[in-house]
XYZ file of C-alpha atoms in Angstrom:
360
model
C 155.698 88.384 108.963
C 159.059 88.142 110.728
C 158.564 86.883 114.272
C 161.576 85.933 116.425
C 161.029 84.434 119.886
C 164.124 83.604 121.958
C 166.222 84.043 118.788
C 164.116 81.376 117.042
C 162.557 82.496 113.718
C 158.852 81.644 113.819
C 156.175 81.304 111.165
C 153.315 83.603 112.169
C 150.409 85.497 110.672
C 148.454 88.644 111.425
C 145.595 87.778 113.731
C 147.495 85.200 115.787
C 148.452 85.867 119.392
C 152.110 85.635 120.299
C 151.175 82.651 122.439
C 149.551 80.793 119.551
C 152.513 81.486 117.279
C 154.926 80.324 119.988
C 153.050 77.046 120.460
C 152.889 76.305 116.750
C 156.630 76.925 116.471
C 157.522 75.098 119.687
C 159.087 78.165 121.276
C 159.521 78.084 125.041
C 156.679 80.383 126.060
C 154.519 79.026 128.873
C 150.748 78.617 128.611
C 149.227 77.095 131.735
C 145.984 78.849 132.726
C 144.071 78.636 129.449
C 144.742 82.151 128.170
C 143.171 83.950 131.134
C 146.366 85.786 132.059
C 146.394 84.431 135.603
C 149.527 82.289 135.620
C 151.791 84.800 133.818
C 153.781 81.847 132.474
C 153.445 83.444 129.032
C 155.087 86.714 130.098
C 157.442 87.982 127.407
C 159.507 91.099 126.888
C 159.011 92.603 123.432
C 162.366 93.940 122.254
C 161.201 95.147 118.854
C 157.873 95.599 117.075
C 155.535 96.469 119.949
C 153.684 98.741 117.545
C 152.742 95.653 115.498
C 150.837 94.197 118.439
C 147.363 94.933 119.743
C 146.939 97.459 122.520
C 147.251 96.215 126.078
C 144.191 94.193 127.024
C 142.284 94.905 130.227
C 143.806 91.745 131.683
C 147.341 92.915 130.863
C 146.643 96.335 132.370
C 145.445 94.651 135.534
C 148.181 92.026 135.839
C 151.275 93.881 134.617
C 152.955 96.569 136.678
C 153.828 99.960 135.172
C 157.501 98.959 135.284
C 156.839 95.785 133.311
C 154.752 97.626 130.711
C 157.398 100.344 130.352
C 160.070 97.683 129.705
C 158.040 96.014 126.946
C 156.331 93.336 129.016
C 153.327 91.570 127.469
C 151.284 88.449 128.102
C 151.660 86.320 124.981
C 148.151 84.910 125.364
C 146.736 88.440 125.106
C 149.021 90.159 122.572
C 147.678 89.776 119.021
C 149.768 90.450 115.907
C 148.065 93.310 114.043
C 150.509 94.191 111.267
C 153.298 92.898 109.060
C 156.882 93.557 110.062
C 159.456 92.334 112.576
C 158.677 91.376 116.155
C 161.368 90.140 118.558
C 160.548 88.847 122.027
C 162.161 87.004 124.932
C 160.336 84.728 127.362
C 160.912 85.006 131.095
C 162.905 81.741 131.388
C 165.107 82.804 128.467
C 165.832 86.140 130.129
C 166.788 84.331 133.327
C 169.084 81.963 131.427
C 170.862 84.823 129.672
C 171.363 86.685 132.924
C 172.794 83.553 134.500
C 175.345 83.219 131.715
C 176.248 86.904 131.380
C 175.455 88.582 134.709
C 174.747 86.060 137.496
C 174.528 88.774 140.154
C 171.924 90.629 138.112
C 169.781 87.503 138.010
C 168.807 87.880 141.650
C 167.818 91.500 141.202
C 165.780 90.515 138.142
C 164.005 87.782 140.100
C 163.256 90.127 142.980
C 161.803 92.762 140.647
C 159.595 90.256 138.864
C 158.425 88.825 142.177
C 157.495 92.278 143.512
C 155.727 93.180 140.257
C 153.705 89.981 140.242
C 152.778 90.156 143.910
C 151.680 93.777 143.605
C 149.372 93.092 140.653
C 147.857 89.711 141.505
C 144.978 91.136 143.575
C 143.763 93.682 140.989
C 144.498 91.136 138.264
C 142.295 88.309 139.470
C 139.660 90.773 140.680
C 139.546 92.209 137.166
C 139.169 88.772 135.637
C 136.394 87.727 138.018
C 134.578 91.004 137.337
C 134.771 90.479 133.580
C 133.237 87.032 133.888
C 130.456 88.221 136.177
C 129.633 91.013 133.747
C 129.264 88.457 130.979
C 132.321 89.547 129.022
C 133.872 86.072 129.121
C 130.796 83.931 128.662
C 128.503 84.939 131.521
C 128.434 84.160 135.251
C 128.406 80.419 134.541
C 131.912 80.707 133.106
C 133.432 81.808 136.423
C 133.702 78.267 137.714
C 135.569 77.158 134.586
C 137.931 80.124 134.823
C 138.764 79.478 138.455
C 138.957 75.734 137.976
C 141.383 76.298 135.111
C 143.433 78.699 137.208
C 143.368 76.349 140.178
C 144.503 73.305 138.259
C 147.247 75.418 136.740
C 148.398 76.581 140.150
C 148.415 73.007 141.461
C 150.409 71.809 138.461
C 152.905 74.634 138.556
C 153.457 74.600 142.308
C 154.049 70.878 142.159
C 156.145 70.553 139.007
C 157.169 73.898 137.565
C 157.806 76.456 140.271
C 160.178 78.418 138.119
C 157.328 79.381 135.781
C 155.525 81.560 138.355
C 157.354 83.795 140.824
C 154.578 83.820 143.423
C 152.945 81.154 145.556
C 150.907 82.344 148.496
C 149.522 85.530 146.957
C 147.202 83.878 144.446
C 146.040 81.172 146.897
C 145.280 83.788 149.556
C 143.380 85.919 147.074
C 141.296 83.076 145.648
C 140.557 81.837 149.155
C 139.079 85.226 149.963
C 136.688 85.271 147.008
C 133.008 85.027 148.073
C 132.438 81.814 146.093
C 133.426 78.197 146.441
C 136.691 77.375 144.678
C 136.987 73.559 144.650
C 140.735 73.263 144.065
C 141.533 75.079 147.316
C 140.548 71.902 149.117
C 143.342 69.984 147.410
C 146.376 69.228 149.514
C 149.051 71.852 149.186
C 152.769 71.072 149.280
C 154.329 71.972 152.604
C 156.544 74.981 152.041
C 157.325 78.323 153.566
C 155.896 81.337 151.781
C 158.621 83.069 149.844
C 158.591 86.062 147.576
C 160.496 84.237 144.864
C 161.059 80.630 143.906
C 163.604 80.558 141.100
C 165.500 77.560 139.748
C 168.366 78.051 137.312
C 171.081 75.925 135.763
C 173.899 76.326 133.262
C 171.722 74.733 130.606
C 168.568 76.132 129.054
C 165.857 75.921 131.725
C 163.339 73.125 131.410
C 159.911 74.727 131.269
C 156.457 73.334 130.910
C 155.626 72.847 127.218
C 153.715 75.697 125.607
C 150.271 74.346 124.949
C 150.722 70.907 126.426
C 151.235 69.838 129.924
C 152.128 66.153 130.131
C 153.919 63.514 128.121
C 152.079 60.543 126.701
C 152.659 56.971 127.751
C 151.963 53.799 125.796
C 148.466 52.325 125.623
C 149.235 48.604 125.735
C 152.010 46.224 124.868
C 150.151 44.633 121.937
C 149.251 47.808 120.044
C 151.090 50.687 118.461
C 151.939 53.322 121.046
C 151.340 57.050 120.566
C 154.510 58.955 119.859
C 155.887 61.173 122.611
C 153.295 63.888 122.346
C 151.363 65.987 124.820
C 148.056 67.761 125.246
C 149.033 70.278 122.551
C 146.025 71.105 120.431
C 143.599 70.481 123.291
C 141.936 73.627 124.698
C 143.741 74.353 127.937
C 140.561 74.428 130.041
C 139.770 70.903 128.824
C 143.319 69.663 129.369
C 143.402 70.972 132.917
C 140.066 69.306 133.700
C 141.496 66.017 132.464
C 144.589 66.458 134.635
C 142.454 67.298 137.670
C 140.513 64.064 137.076
C 143.767 62.077 136.987
C 144.121 61.812 133.202
C 147.738 62.824 132.732
C 148.387 61.723 129.158
C 146.753 60.754 125.898
C 147.652 57.184 126.833
C 145.513 57.440 129.979
C 142.738 59.041 127.971
C 142.723 56.303 125.339
C 142.829 53.541 127.936
C 139.888 54.933 129.900
C 137.844 56.279 126.989
C 138.108 53.418 124.501
C 134.410 52.466 124.851
C 131.207 54.381 125.409
C 130.909 53.378 129.066
C 134.403 54.685 129.750
C 133.696 57.940 127.930
C 130.535 58.447 129.963
C 132.573 57.937 133.126
C 135.185 60.413 131.930
C 132.482 62.921 131.109
C 131.122 62.626 134.646
C 134.534 62.909 136.334
C 135.816 65.821 134.212
C 132.624 67.769 133.618
C 133.343 67.704 129.876
C 130.554 66.940 127.434
C 130.678 63.352 126.179
C 131.075 64.595 122.598
C 134.185 66.548 123.623
C 135.582 63.485 125.383
C 135.042 61.432 122.215
C 136.879 64.035 120.126
C 139.856 63.916 122.492
C 139.849 60.114 122.548
C 139.896 60.081 118.744
C 142.943 62.369 118.778
C 144.681 60.003 121.175
C 143.826 57.104 118.868
C 145.240 58.919 115.835
C 148.416 59.631 117.814
C 149.160 55.875 117.783
C 150.074 56.256 114.122
C 153.769 57.008 113.827
C 154.341 60.479 112.444
C 151.041 61.968 113.597
C 151.543 64.300 116.512
C 148.783 66.285 118.137
C 149.254 69.218 115.753
C 148.757 66.905 112.789
C 145.726 65.349 114.525
C 144.122 68.781 114.617
C 145.035 69.342 110.979
C 143.470 66.010 109.995
C 140.305 66.910 111.897
C 140.001 70.144 109.961
C 140.408 68.098 106.771
C 137.525 65.840 107.786
C 139.516 62.910 109.191
C 138.922 62.455 112.907
C 139.264 58.700 113.464
C 141.659 55.905 112.558
C 138.962 54.020 110.544
C 138.215 57.214 108.600
C 141.904 57.711 107.801
C 142.140 54.102 106.591
C 139.484 54.817 103.940
C 141.086 57.952 102.523
C 142.882 58.368 99.206
C 146.378 59.645 100.141
C 146.717 62.024 97.183
C 143.304 63.590 97.766
C 143.932 63.902 101.484
C 147.300 65.578 100.861
C 145.613 68.183 98.671
C 142.889 68.788 101.254
C 145.427 69.214 104.052
C 147.338 71.806 102.020
C 144.094 73.711 101.424
C 143.126 73.643 105.100
C 146.543 74.735 106.372
C 146.679 77.618 103.900
C 143.566 79.009 105.571
C 144.129 77.987 109.190
C 147.932 78.048 109.477
C 147.862 75.190 111.993
C 151.348 73.802 111.378
C 154.658 75.210 110.216
C 155.692 72.168 108.183
C 153.137 70.196 106.210
C 153.361 66.399 105.949
C 154.558 65.154 102.573
C 152.458 63.063 100.205
C 154.664 60.089 101.111
C 154.035 60.623 104.827
C 150.292 60.698 104.312
C 150.458 57.543 102.233
C 152.287 55.863 105.121
C 149.671 57.124 107.615
C 146.862 55.614 105.562
C 148.753 52.311 105.317
C 149.293 52.253 109.092
C 145.629 53.061 109.714
C 144.578 50.099 107.570
C 146.684 47.667 109.606
C 146.371 49.193 113.069
C 144.415 47.202 115.652
C 141.114 48.880 116.502
C 140.960 50.082 120.097
C 138.134 52.629 120.185
C 134.556 51.404 119.889
C 131.577 53.613 119.113
């Protein structure tokens, strides 16, 4: 499989979405709303290989304008790779950067077109999504709250920190406010700003965008313990990550600090609405991230190999664990580059000496 996103060769496999492949390869393709197609941060233009992708999903048909579809527009969270071959795609921020460098005047026309397309499709788009949930196609009527909460937290995050990712502001808030159900995030304070069709920020350098899967950068846990490396919420289901952010948990460091004991995890479960078992899984990932060399992608890989805590890692035979990780990644394709046997040996050594923070 030959996948190229923003001129970056990516390791991908049939069955993955473009969004999943982009996240695993650290390509700059946004992913804010949990794969529901609401935020359109994952909008890409497919330059080659559209025939190797799944047909347009109902969500794409609802959210993308005919002009966007005709020009190769897809939502990376919806477009699944269905065949071997070559696929080339550009993300929206990358297109804007290239226009800035080659045709600055054309950039404004591009922004205006995208803004009009998005504004024209947001009403049928969200209506389509809400209808699918109510019909039980996305988990039943009970799932609607999670979908809207995910979308709402995404909107809050993007409007506050990443306006360039979404070319609309008032349209989605007006639409969600008109829905005949309670949407909790609408009560949150909105930034004072005039409604504009487009909010676009550009610079001579590559635009800074929100990370693909992740949303926030980790901070240290305490001065007397190893700190997690600079990682993010990558590997955490986006709906869960956004619930954590809404509850004020903005990093794995925050999560580890507040969820280190059972009482704290129960409190987190109550404030986020996440099951306590899910909270414990996320806390364990944060704990593993204290080991130098283990990012969130490797935490997920270790979990699949049966190692989900620091004490468990400390008991493992490095050679056996290396073999198991190779076996798991061959099936799951979780990471592009596997850790070496020497790296795993170092992880086990660190786990043996690392101060215990999490109690069970």
